[in-house]
Amino acid sequence: MTCFILLASCKPHETKEINTDTTDINQLLIARYNKVLDYPLDSTAFPRSYNPETKQILKRPSKDWTSGFYAGNLWMLGDVTGESRFRESAQKWTAFIGKEKFNDGTHDMGFKVYNSFGLGYNRTGNEYYKEVLLQSAQTLATRFNPNVQSIRSWDFKADHWEFPVIIDNMMNLELLFEATRLSGDSTYHHLAVKHANTTLRNHFRPDDSTVHVVVYDTINGNVKERVTHQGYSNESAWARGQGWAIYGYTMAYRYTKNGDYLKQAQATANFFINHKNLPADGIPYWDFDAPNIPDEPRDVSAAAIVASALVELYGYTKNETYINYSKKVLNNLKSEEYILPADLEIPFILQHSSGDWSEKIRNG
């Protein structure tokens, strides 16, 4: 799973592709990398986003679904820069997430634990990291319902949603696939496949866009309703959700070589990159069906997820359209339009992302 440091902000000013001097951008990126590194170590305050209006950093404990992103970014910055100080910081932040291996109240084990301990294990071979990964997979497996054949996503709104499964949950399957690879226990792999198959049957529309939330009956496993929680409407295409689907099924194909997964990843990728409402620079609005396009916020996080997925998808398909989209997004994100100013004292790199814009709509 590839993770990115992102934050909620307003929409960019232009939709055209952007060219900026490479030397200046590299210097800007180095400045932003150092801001990430300089954030004070605090086990209770993982940085999640920044509000430019209030000038406040949103900080969350390790149980938050985004906690692993910060440690993951530090692991990857160690790769990018070759500097040990980023890896040393990554180790410190990763350690704070270790207790989450027993947290059975969430499906977000992959987001939290694989982005921190998974990336760390891949780079260090630390046996403790492996132990945390395997325990986390065991904990995640307890949320699997054999009648539904899926892993439960959320526990909130239990009085309304009997058994909700969100498209985001595809991303957490990587932890299960890896647990089988690391342990030799095929149980995790089989659970991941069952969840992916159920999602494949029930989450996609005829145009190959994905629904955000599917609610199931726990007795007979039937679909009760298809709704959204973070998109504009139940029928709309929430941009980041499309990204989770593309990445999720590309990743699932990596571990299974199931052609149906590859077919769905391509179909939803085609929906995304060919959509009439996708701006020229490849950075989508937060929802493809938001009512006030082009005066809607963008979502860099969705673009980054899809760009990362399409690099891998290109490797399987050799479809030039996929790699061209990824290159375009990368080139356009490497600009002052999307990279934060060098002197802004916050531990983030990119701007113009949307956390949950639907909440702003619901609350006016």
Short mmCIF file of N, CA and C in Angstrom, two decimals, residues 194-363:
data_model
loop_
_atom_site.label_atom_id
_atom_site.label_comp_id
_atom_site.label_asym_id
_atom_site.label_seq_id
_atom_site.Cartn_x
_atom_site.Cartn_y
_atom_site.Cartn_z
N LYS A 194 -12.50 -13.96 -0.23
CA LYS A 194 -13.95 -13.96 -0.02
C LYS A 194 -14.49 -12.54 0.05
N HIS A 195 -13.79 -11.69 0.77
CA HIS A 195 -14.22 -10.29 0.88
C HIS A 195 -14.16 -9.61 -0.49
N ALA A 196 -13.08 -9.81 -1.21
CA ALA A 196 -12.94 -9.19 -2.53
C ALA A 196 -14.03 -9.67 -3.48
N ASN A 197 -14.38 -10.94 -3.41
CA ASN A 197 -15.42 -11.47 -4.29
C ASN A 197 -16.79 -10.89 -3.97
N THR A 198 -17.09 -10.77 -2.68
CA THR A 198 -18.38 -10.19 -2.28
C THR A 198 -18.47 -8.74 -2.71
N THR A 199 -17.39 -8.00 -2.52
CA THR A 199 -17.36 -6.60 -2.94
C THR A 199 -17.50 -6.50 -4.45
N LEU A 200 -16.85 -7.38 -5.17
CA LEU A 200 -16.92 -7.37 -6.63
C LEU A 200 -18.37 -7.56 -7.12
N ARG A 201 -19.10 -8.41 -6.44
CA ARG A 201 -20.49 -8.67 -6.85
C ARG A 201 -21.42 -7.51 -6.55
N ASN A 202 -21.16 -6.78 -5.50
CA ASN A 202 -22.19 -5.89 -4.97
C ASN A 202 -21.86 -4.39 -4.96
N HIS A 203 -20.63 -4.02 -5.17
CA HIS A 203 -20.27 -2.61 -5.03
C HIS A 203 -20.27 -1.82 -6.33
N PHE A 204 -20.30 -2.50 -7.47
CA PHE A 204 -20.09 -1.77 -8.73
C PHE A 204 -21.37 -1.58 -9.52
N ARG A 205 -21.46 -0.39 -10.13
CA ARG A 205 -22.61 -0.04 -10.95
C ARG A 205 -22.36 -0.45 -12.40
N PRO A 206 -23.37 -0.37 -13.23
CA PRO A 206 -23.19 -0.73 -14.65
C PRO A 206 -22.12 0.06 -15.36
N ASP A 207 -21.86 1.31 -14.92
CA ASP A 207 -20.81 2.11 -15.56
C ASP A 207 -19.43 1.86 -14.95
N ASP A 208 -19.35 0.91 -14.02
CA ASP A 208 -18.12 0.49 -13.35
C ASP A 208 -17.60 1.49 -12.31
N SER A 209 -18.43 2.46 -11.97
CA SER A 209 -18.12 3.26 -10.78
C SER A 209 -18.49 2.43 -9.55
N THR A 210 -18.00 2.84 -8.40
CA THR A 210 -18.27 2.08 -7.19
C THR A 210 -19.15 2.85 -6.21
N VAL A 211 -20.01 2.11 -5.55
CA VAL A 211 -20.78 2.62 -4.42
C VAL A 211 -19.83 2.74 -3.24
N HIS A 212 -20.11 3.66 -2.33
CA HIS A 212 -19.25 3.79 -1.16
C HIS A 212 -19.58 2.71 -0.12
N VAL A 213 -20.83 2.64 0.31
CA VAL A 213 -21.22 1.74 1.40
C VAL A 213 -22.29 0.76 0.92
N VAL A 214 -22.07 -0.53 1.16
CA VAL A 214 -23.10 -1.54 0.96
C VAL A 214 -23.43 -2.12 2.33
N VAL A 215 -24.72 -2.11 2.66
CA VAL A 215 -25.18 -2.62 3.95
C VAL A 215 -25.80 -3.99 3.74
N TYR A 216 -25.37 -4.97 4.53
CA TYR A 216 -25.80 -6.35 4.37
C TYR A 216 -26.68 -6.82 5.53
N ASP A 217 -27.49 -7.83 5.24
CA ASP A 217 -28.24 -8.56 6.25
C ASP A 217 -27.32 -9.66 6.79
N THR A 218 -27.15 -9.71 8.10
CA THR A 218 -26.20 -10.66 8.68
C THR A 218 -26.74 -12.09 8.74
N ILE A 219 -28.02 -12.27 8.50
CA ILE A 219 -28.60 -13.61 8.55
C ILE A 219 -28.50 -14.31 7.19
N ASN A 220 -28.98 -13.62 6.14
CA ASN A 220 -28.98 -14.25 4.81
C ASN A 220 -27.90 -13.70 3.88
N GLY A 221 -27.18 -12.66 4.32
CA GLY A 221 -26.10 -12.11 3.51
C GLY A 221 -26.54 -11.23 2.35
N ASN A 222 -27.85 -10.96 2.26
CA ASN A 222 -28.36 -10.14 1.15
C ASN A 222 -28.02 -8.67 1.34
N VAL A 223 -27.96 -7.95 0.23
CA VAL A 223 -27.76 -6.50 0.28
C VAL A 223 -29.04 -5.83 0.74
N LYS A 224 -28.93 -4.96 1.75
CA LYS A 224 -30.10 -4.23 2.25
C LYS A 224 -30.19 -2.85 1.60
N GLU A 225 -29.05 -2.19 1.42
CA GLU A 225 -29.05 -0.87 0.78
C GLU A 225 -27.65 -0.52 0.32
N ARG A 226 -27.62 0.40 -0.65
CA ARG A 226 -26.36 0.93 -1.16
C ARG A 226 -26.41 2.43 -0.97
N VAL A 227 -25.48 2.97 -0.18
CA VAL A 227 -25.53 4.37 0.21
C VAL A 227 -24.12 4.97 0.16
N THR A 228 -24.05 6.25 0.47
CA THR A 228 -22.75 6.90 0.62
C THR A 228 -22.63 7.45 2.03
N HIS A 229 -21.42 7.65 2.44
CA HIS A 229 -21.16 8.33 3.70
C HIS A 229 -20.26 9.54 3.48
N GLN A 230 -19.43 9.49 2.47
CA GLN A 230 -18.51 10.59 2.21
C GLN A 230 -18.67 11.20 0.82
N GLY A 231 -19.50 10.58 0.00
CA GLY A 231 -19.74 11.15 -1.32
C GLY A 231 -20.86 12.16 -1.31
N TYR A 232 -21.14 12.73 -2.49
CA TYR A 232 -22.20 13.74 -2.59
C TYR A 232 -23.58 13.12 -2.41
N SER A 233 -23.83 11.98 -3.02
CA SER A 233 -25.13 11.33 -2.90
C SER A 233 -24.96 9.82 -3.04
N ASN A 234 -26.02 9.09 -2.77
CA ASN A 234 -25.96 7.63 -2.87
C ASN A 234 -25.64 7.17 -4.29
N GLU A 235 -25.99 7.99 -5.28
CA GLU A 235 -25.78 7.61 -6.68
C GLU A 235 -24.52 8.21 -7.28
N SER A 236 -23.83 9.05 -6.54
CA SER A 236 -22.68 9.76 -7.10
C SER A 236 -21.41 8.93 -7.03
N ALA A 237 -20.38 9.38 -7.73
CA ALA A 237 -19.08 8.71 -7.76
C ALA A 237 -18.08 9.52 -6.94
N TRP A 238 -17.96 9.17 -5.68
CA TRP A 238 -17.00 9.81 -4.78
C TRP A 238 -15.60 9.48 -5.27
N ALA A 239 -14.81 10.51 -5.52
CA ALA A 239 -13.53 10.31 -6.23
C ALA A 239 -12.59 9.38 -5.48
N ARG A 240 -12.42 9.59 -4.18
CA ARG A 240 -11.46 8.74 -3.47
C ARG A 240 -11.94 7.30 -3.40
N GLY A 241 -13.25 7.10 -3.35
CA GLY A 241 -13.78 5.75 -3.37
C GLY A 241 -13.42 5.02 -4.65
N GLN A 242 -13.45 5.74 -5.77
CA GLN A 242 -13.05 5.13 -7.04
C GLN A 242 -11.57 4.72 -6.96
N GLY A 243 -10.78 5.57 -6.30
CA GLY A 243 -9.36 5.26 -6.13
C GLY A 243 -9.13 4.01 -5.29
N TRP A 244 -9.91 3.88 -4.21
CA TRP A 244 -9.78 2.67 -3.38
C TRP A 244 -10.10 1.42 -4.21
N ALA A 245 -11.10 1.52 -5.06
CA ALA A 245 -11.50 0.36 -5.87
C ALA A 245 -10.40 0.00 -6.88
N ILE A 246 -9.87 1.00 -7.56
CA ILE A 246 -8.84 0.74 -8.57
C ILE A 246 -7.60 0.15 -7.93
N TYR A 247 -7.15 0.78 -6.86
CA TYR A 247 -5.96 0.29 -6.16
C TYR A 247 -6.24 -1.07 -5.54
N GLY A 248 -7.41 -1.20 -4.90
CA GLY A 248 -7.73 -2.43 -4.19
C GLY A 248 -7.75 -3.65 -5.08
N TYR A 249 -8.36 -3.53 -6.25
CA TYR A 249 -8.43 -4.70 -7.14
C TYR A 249 -7.15 -4.93 -7.92
N THR A 250 -6.38 -3.87 -8.15
CA THR A 250 -5.04 -4.07 -8.73
C THR A 250 -4.18 -4.84 -7.75
N MET A 251 -4.21 -4.46 -6.48
CA MET A 251 -3.45 -5.14 -5.44
C MET A 251 -3.92 -6.59 -5.27
N ALA A 252 -5.26 -6.79 -5.28
CA ALA A 252 -5.79 -8.15 -5.12
C ALA A 252 -5.34 -9.05 -6.28
N TYR A 253 -5.26 -8.47 -7.48
CA TYR A 253 -4.76 -9.25 -8.63
C TYR A 253 -3.30 -9.64 -8.41
N ARG A 254 -2.54 -8.76 -7.80
CA ARG A 254 -1.12 -9.05 -7.54
C ARG A 254 -0.96 -10.35 -6.76
N TYR A 255 -1.83 -10.56 -5.78
CA TYR A 255 -1.69 -11.72 -4.91
C TYR A 255 -2.43 -12.96 -5.42
N THR A 256 -3.41 -12.80 -6.29
CA THR A 256 -4.26 -13.92 -6.68
C THR A 256 -4.18 -14.28 -8.16
N LYS A 257 -3.83 -13.30 -8.99
CA LYS A 257 -3.87 -13.45 -10.45
C LYS A 257 -5.28 -13.81 -10.94
N ASN A 258 -6.28 -13.38 -10.20
CA ASN A 258 -7.67 -13.57 -10.61
C ASN A 258 -8.01 -12.55 -11.69
N GLY A 259 -8.33 -13.02 -12.89
CA GLY A 259 -8.59 -12.14 -14.01
C GLY A 259 -9.78 -11.23 -13.81
N ASP A 260 -10.74 -11.65 -12.99
CA ASP A 260 -11.90 -10.80 -12.71
C ASP A 260 -11.48 -9.55 -11.94
N TYR A 261 -10.51 -9.69 -11.07
CA TYR A 261 -10.01 -8.53 -10.33
C TYR A 261 -9.32 -7.55 -11.28
N LEU A 262 -8.51 -8.10 -12.17
CA LEU A 262 -7.80 -7.24 -13.13
C LEU A 262 -8.80 -6.53 -14.03
N LYS A 263 -9.83 -7.23 -14.45
CA LYS A 263 -10.85 -6.64 -15.32
C LYS A 263 -11.56 -5.49 -14.62
N GLN A 264 -11.89 -5.67 -13.33
CA GLN A 264 -12.59 -4.61 -12.61
C GLN A 264 -11.68 -3.41 -12.37
N ALA A 265 -10.43 -3.67 -12.05
CA ALA A 265 -9.49 -2.57 -11.85
C ALA A 265 -9.39 -1.72 -13.13
N GLN A 266 -9.32 -2.39 -14.27
CA GLN A 266 -9.23 -1.66 -15.54
C GLN A 266 -10.53 -0.90 -15.83
N ALA A 267 -11.65 -1.54 -15.57
CA ALA A 267 -12.94 -0.91 -15.89
C ALA A 267 -13.15 0.35 -15.06
N THR A 268 -12.84 0.28 -13.77
CA THR A 268 -13.03 1.46 -12.92
C THR A 268 -11.97 2.51 -13.21
N ALA A 269 -10.77 2.08 -13.58
CA ALA A 269 -9.74 3.04 -13.99
C ALA A 269 -10.19 3.79 -15.24
N ASN A 270 -10.79 3.08 -16.17
CA ASN A 270 -11.27 3.72 -17.40
C ASN A 270 -12.39 4.71 -17.10
N PHE A 271 -13.28 4.33 -16.18
CA PHE A 271 -14.34 5.25 -15.75
C PHE A 271 -13.71 6.53 -15.21
N PHE A 272 -12.69 6.39 -14.39
CA PHE A 272 -12.07 7.52 -13.71
C PHE A 272 -11.33 8.44 -14.70
N ILE A 273 -10.42 7.87 -15.47
CA ILE A 273 -9.55 8.72 -16.28
C ILE A 273 -10.24 9.26 -17.53
N ASN A 274 -11.37 8.67 -17.91
CA ASN A 274 -12.10 9.15 -19.09
C ASN A 274 -13.34 9.95 -18.73
N HIS A 275 -13.54 10.22 -17.46
CA HIS A 275 -14.76 10.91 -17.05
C HIS A 275 -14.79 12.34 -17.57
N LYS A 276 -15.95 12.77 -18.01
CA LYS A 276 -16.08 14.10 -18.60
C LYS A 276 -15.79 15.20 -17.58
N ASN A 277 -15.93 14.91 -16.30
CA ASN A 277 -15.70 15.92 -15.28
C ASN A 277 -14.29 15.87 -14.67
N LEU A 278 -13.41 15.03 -15.22
CA LEU A 278 -12.03 15.02 -14.72
C LEU A 278 -11.28 16.20 -15.33
N PRO A 279 -10.72 17.08 -14.51
CA PRO A 279 -9.98 18.24 -15.04
C PRO A 279 -8.76 17.82 -15.87
N ALA A 280 -8.28 18.75 -16.67
CA ALA A 280 -7.19 18.45 -17.60
C ALA A 280 -5.92 18.03 -16.90
N ASP A 281 -5.70 18.50 -15.67
CA ASP A 281 -4.45 18.13 -14.98
C ASP A 281 -4.54 16.79 -14.27
N GLY A 282 -5.70 16.12 -14.36
CA GLY A 282 -5.85 14.79 -13.80
C GLY A 282 -6.22 14.74 -12.33
N ILE A 283 -6.34 15.89 -11.68
CA ILE A 283 -6.70 15.93 -10.26
C ILE A 283 -8.21 16.10 -10.15
N PRO A 284 -8.93 15.09 -9.69
CA PRO A 284 -10.40 15.13 -9.75
C PRO A 284 -11.02 16.07 -8.72
N TYR A 285 -12.25 16.46 -8.98
CA TYR A 285 -13.05 17.09 -7.94
C TYR A 285 -13.37 16.01 -6.91
N TRP A 286 -13.74 16.42 -5.72
CA TRP A 286 -13.92 15.46 -4.63
C TRP A 286 -14.98 14.41 -4.94
N ASP A 287 -15.94 14.77 -5.78
CA ASP A 287 -16.95 13.82 -6.25
C ASP A 287 -17.21 14.15 -7.71
N PHE A 288 -17.23 13.13 -8.56
CA PHE A 288 -17.42 13.38 -9.99
C PHE A 288 -18.80 13.96 -10.30
N ASP A 289 -19.74 13.83 -9.37
CA ASP A 289 -21.10 14.32 -9.59
C ASP A 289 -21.47 15.47 -8.67
N ALA A 290 -20.48 16.09 -8.06
CA ALA A 290 -20.74 17.23 -7.19
C ALA A 290 -21.46 18.32 -7.99
N PRO A 291 -22.40 19.02 -7.38
CA PRO A 291 -23.31 19.89 -8.14
C PRO A 291 -22.72 21.17 -8.70
N ASN A 292 -21.60 21.64 -8.14
CA ASN A 292 -21.11 22.96 -8.55
C ASN A 292 -19.79 22.92 -9.30
N ILE A 293 -19.52 21.79 -9.96
CA ILE A 293 -18.33 21.72 -10.82
C ILE A 293 -18.43 22.78 -11.91
N PRO A 294 -17.41 23.60 -12.16
CA PRO A 294 -16.02 23.47 -11.71
C PRO A 294 -15.70 24.17 -10.39
N ASP A 295 -16.69 24.69 -9.71
CA ASP A 295 -16.43 25.39 -8.45
C ASP A 295 -16.57 24.46 -7.26
N GLU A 296 -15.89 23.35 -7.35
CA GLU A 296 -15.88 22.36 -6.27
C GLU A 296 -14.43 22.09 -5.86
N PRO A 297 -14.20 21.69 -4.62
CA PRO A 297 -12.84 21.36 -4.18
C PRO A 297 -12.29 20.15 -4.93
N ARG A 298 -11.00 20.15 -5.11
CA ARG A 298 -10.31 19.00 -5.71
C ARG A 298 -9.96 17.99 -4.61
N ASP A 299 -9.48 16.82 -5.04
CA ASP A 299 -8.99 15.84 -4.08
C ASP A 299 -7.70 15.22 -4.60
N VAL A 300 -6.59 15.80 -4.16
CA VAL A 300 -5.27 15.29 -4.52
C VAL A 300 -5.10 13.86 -4.03
N SER A 301 -5.69 13.53 -2.89
CA SER A 301 -5.52 12.17 -2.37
C SER A 301 -6.06 11.14 -3.36
N ALA A 302 -7.21 11.42 -3.97
CA ALA A 302 -7.78 10.50 -4.95
C ALA A 302 -6.85 10.36 -6.15
N ALA A 303 -6.32 11.46 -6.63
CA ALA A 303 -5.41 11.42 -7.78
C ALA A 303 -4.15 10.62 -7.46
N ALA A 304 -3.61 10.82 -6.26
CA ALA A 304 -2.38 10.13 -5.87
C ALA A 304 -2.60 8.62 -5.75
N ILE A 305 -3.74 8.24 -5.18
CA ILE A 305 -4.06 6.81 -5.04
C ILE A 305 -4.16 6.17 -6.42
N VAL A 306 -4.89 6.81 -7.32
CA VAL A 306 -5.08 6.25 -8.65
C VAL A 306 -3.77 6.24 -9.42
N ALA A 307 -3.00 7.30 -9.32
CA ALA A 307 -1.72 7.35 -10.04
C ALA A 307 -0.80 6.22 -9.59
N SER A 308 -0.78 5.97 -8.30
CA SER A 308 0.04 4.88 -7.78
C SER A 308 -0.46 3.54 -8.28
N ALA A 309 -1.78 3.34 -8.23
CA ALA A 309 -2.36 2.08 -8.69
C ALA A 309 -2.09 1.84 -10.17
N LEU A 310 -2.17 2.90 -10.96
CA LEU A 310 -2.04 2.73 -12.40
C LEU A 310 -0.61 2.44 -12.84
N VAL A 311 0.37 2.78 -12.02
CA VAL A 311 1.73 2.35 -12.32
C VAL A 311 1.79 0.83 -12.27
N GLU A 312 1.19 0.25 -11.23
CA GLU A 312 1.17 -1.21 -11.12
C GLU A 312 0.27 -1.83 -12.19
N LEU A 313 -0.88 -1.21 -12.43
CA LEU A 313 -1.80 -1.75 -13.42
C LEU A 313 -1.18 -1.74 -14.82
N TYR A 314 -0.40 -0.71 -15.11
CA TYR A 314 0.31 -0.67 -16.38
C TYR A 314 1.26 -1.86 -16.51
N GLY A 315 1.89 -2.23 -15.39
CA GLY A 315 2.80 -3.36 -15.43
C GLY A 315 2.12 -4.66 -15.83
N TYR A 316 0.84 -4.79 -15.51
CA TYR A 316 0.10 -6.00 -15.86
C TYR A 316 -0.53 -5.92 -17.26
N THR A 317 -0.84 -4.73 -17.72
CA THR A 317 -1.62 -4.58 -18.95
C THR A 317 -0.85 -3.96 -20.10
N LYS A 318 0.20 -3.20 -19.79
CA LYS A 318 0.97 -2.44 -20.79
C LYS A 318 0.08 -1.42 -21.52
N ASN A 319 -0.97 -1.00 -20.87
CA ASN A 319 -1.86 0.02 -21.43
C ASN A 319 -1.23 1.39 -21.19
N GLU A 320 -0.80 2.04 -22.24
CA GLU A 320 -0.08 3.31 -22.12
C GLU A 320 -0.94 4.40 -21.49
N THR A 321 -2.25 4.28 -21.62
CA THR A 321 -3.13 5.28 -21.03
C THR A 321 -2.93 5.36 -19.52
N TYR A 322 -2.69 4.22 -18.91
CA TYR A 322 -2.53 4.19 -17.45
C TYR A 322 -1.24 4.87 -17.01
N ILE A 323 -0.15 4.52 -17.62
CA ILE A 323 1.12 5.12 -17.20
C ILE A 323 1.16 6.60 -17.57
N ASN A 324 0.50 6.97 -18.65
CA ASN A 324 0.46 8.38 -19.03
C ASN A 324 -0.31 9.21 -18.00
N TYR A 325 -1.40 8.64 -17.47
CA TYR A 325 -2.14 9.36 -16.42
C TYR A 325 -1.25 9.53 -15.20
N SER A 326 -0.56 8.48 -14.81
CA SER A 326 0.29 8.55 -13.62
C SER A 326 1.39 9.60 -13.78
N LYS A 327 1.99 9.62 -14.96
CA LYS A 327 3.04 10.61 -15.21
C LYS A 327 2.48 12.03 -15.18
N LYS A 328 1.29 12.20 -15.74
CA LYS A 328 0.68 13.53 -15.75
C LYS A 328 0.40 14.02 -14.34
N VAL A 329 -0.17 13.16 -13.52
CA VAL A 329 -0.48 13.53 -12.15
C VAL A 329 0.80 13.87 -11.39
N LEU A 330 1.81 13.03 -11.53
CA LEU A 330 3.07 13.28 -10.82
C LEU A 330 3.68 14.61 -11.26
N ASN A 331 3.69 14.85 -12.55
CA ASN A 331 4.26 16.10 -13.05
C ASN A 331 3.48 17.32 -12.55
N ASN A 332 2.16 17.21 -12.52
CA ASN A 332 1.36 18.35 -12.10
C ASN A 332 1.38 18.56 -10.60
N LEU A 333 1.53 17.49 -9.83
CA LEU A 333 1.65 17.65 -8.38
C LEU A 333 2.99 18.27 -8.00
N LYS A 334 4.00 18.08 -8.83
CA LYS A 334 5.31 18.67 -8.56
C LYS A 334 5.33 20.12 -9.03
N SER A 335 4.48 20.91 -8.41
CA SER A 335 4.36 22.33 -8.77
C SER A 335 3.92 23.11 -7.54
N GLU A 336 4.10 24.41 -7.60
CA GLU A 336 3.68 25.26 -6.49
C GLU A 336 2.17 25.31 -6.35
N GLU A 337 1.46 24.86 -7.36
CA GLU A 337 0.00 24.80 -7.28
C GLU A 337 -0.44 23.76 -6.25
N TYR A 338 0.36 22.72 -6.10
CA TYR A 338 -0.04 21.62 -5.23
C TYR A 338 0.90 21.37 -4.06
N ILE A 339 2.14 21.78 -4.15
CA ILE A 339 3.06 21.62 -3.02
C ILE A 339 2.93 22.84 -2.11
N LEU A 340 2.91 22.60 -0.82
CA LEU A 340 2.77 23.68 0.14
C LEU A 340 3.99 24.61 0.12
N PRO A 341 3.81 25.86 0.52
CA PRO A 341 4.94 26.80 0.57
C PRO A 341 6.05 26.29 1.50
N ALA A 342 7.27 26.64 1.17
CA ALA A 342 8.43 26.14 1.91
C ALA A 342 8.44 26.58 3.36
N ASP A 343 7.86 27.75 3.66
CA ASP A 343 7.95 28.29 5.01
C ASP A 343 6.74 27.99 5.89
N LEU A 344 5.79 27.22 5.40
CA LEU A 344 4.61 26.90 6.20
C LEU A 344 4.98 25.80 7.19
N GLU A 345 4.87 26.09 8.49
CA GLU A 345 5.36 25.20 9.54
C GLU A 345 4.34 24.12 9.90
N ILE A 346 4.09 23.24 8.96
CA ILE A 346 3.21 22.10 9.21
C ILE A 346 3.82 20.85 8.58
N PRO A 347 3.53 19.66 9.11
CA PRO A 347 4.22 18.45 8.65
C PRO A 347 3.56 17.77 7.45
N PHE A 348 3.29 18.54 6.41
CA PHE A 348 2.62 18.01 5.23
C PHE A 348 3.34 18.48 3.97
N ILE A 349 3.03 17.82 2.87
CA ILE A 349 3.70 18.12 1.60
C ILE A 349 2.75 18.73 0.58
N LEU A 350 1.59 18.12 0.41
CA LEU A 350 0.64 18.52 -0.63
C LEU A 350 -0.59 19.21 -0.08
N GLN A 351 -1.21 20.01 -0.92
CA GLN A 351 -2.46 20.66 -0.56
C GLN A 351 -3.54 20.31 -1.60
N HIS A 352 -4.74 20.79 -1.33
CA HIS A 352 -5.91 20.56 -2.19
C HIS A 352 -6.42 19.13 -2.12
N SER A 353 -6.57 18.63 -0.91
CA SER A 353 -7.22 17.34 -0.71
C SER A 353 -8.50 17.55 0.08
N SER A 354 -9.40 16.57 -0.03
CA SER A 354 -10.68 16.65 0.68
C SER A 354 -10.80 15.45 1.59
N GLY A 355 -10.91 15.71 2.90
CA GLY A 355 -11.08 14.63 3.84
C GLY A 355 -12.47 14.05 3.75
N ASP A 356 -13.45 14.81 4.18
CA ASP A 356 -14.85 14.40 4.05
C ASP A 356 -15.67 15.65 3.74
N TRP A 357 -15.69 16.01 2.47
CA TRP A 357 -16.39 17.23 2.06
C TRP A 357 -17.90 17.11 2.24
N SER A 358 -18.40 15.88 2.23
CA SER A 358 -19.84 15.70 2.38
C SER A 358 -20.31 16.19 3.74
N GLU A 359 -19.44 16.11 4.73
CA GLU A 359 -19.82 16.60 6.06
C GLU A 359 -20.08 18.10 6.04
N LYS A 360 -19.31 18.83 5.24
CA LYS A 360 -19.53 20.27 5.11
C LYS A 360 -20.90 20.52 4.43
N ILE A 361 -21.25 19.67 3.46
CA ILE A 361 -22.53 19.83 2.78
C ILE A 361 -23.68 19.54 3.74
N ARG A 362 -23.54 18.45 4.51
CA ARG A 362 -24.59 18.08 5.44
C ARG A 362 -24.80 19.14 6.52
N ASN A 363 -23.69 19.75 6.95
CA ASN A 363 -23.76 20.73 8.04
C ASN A 363 -23.86 22.17 7.55
#
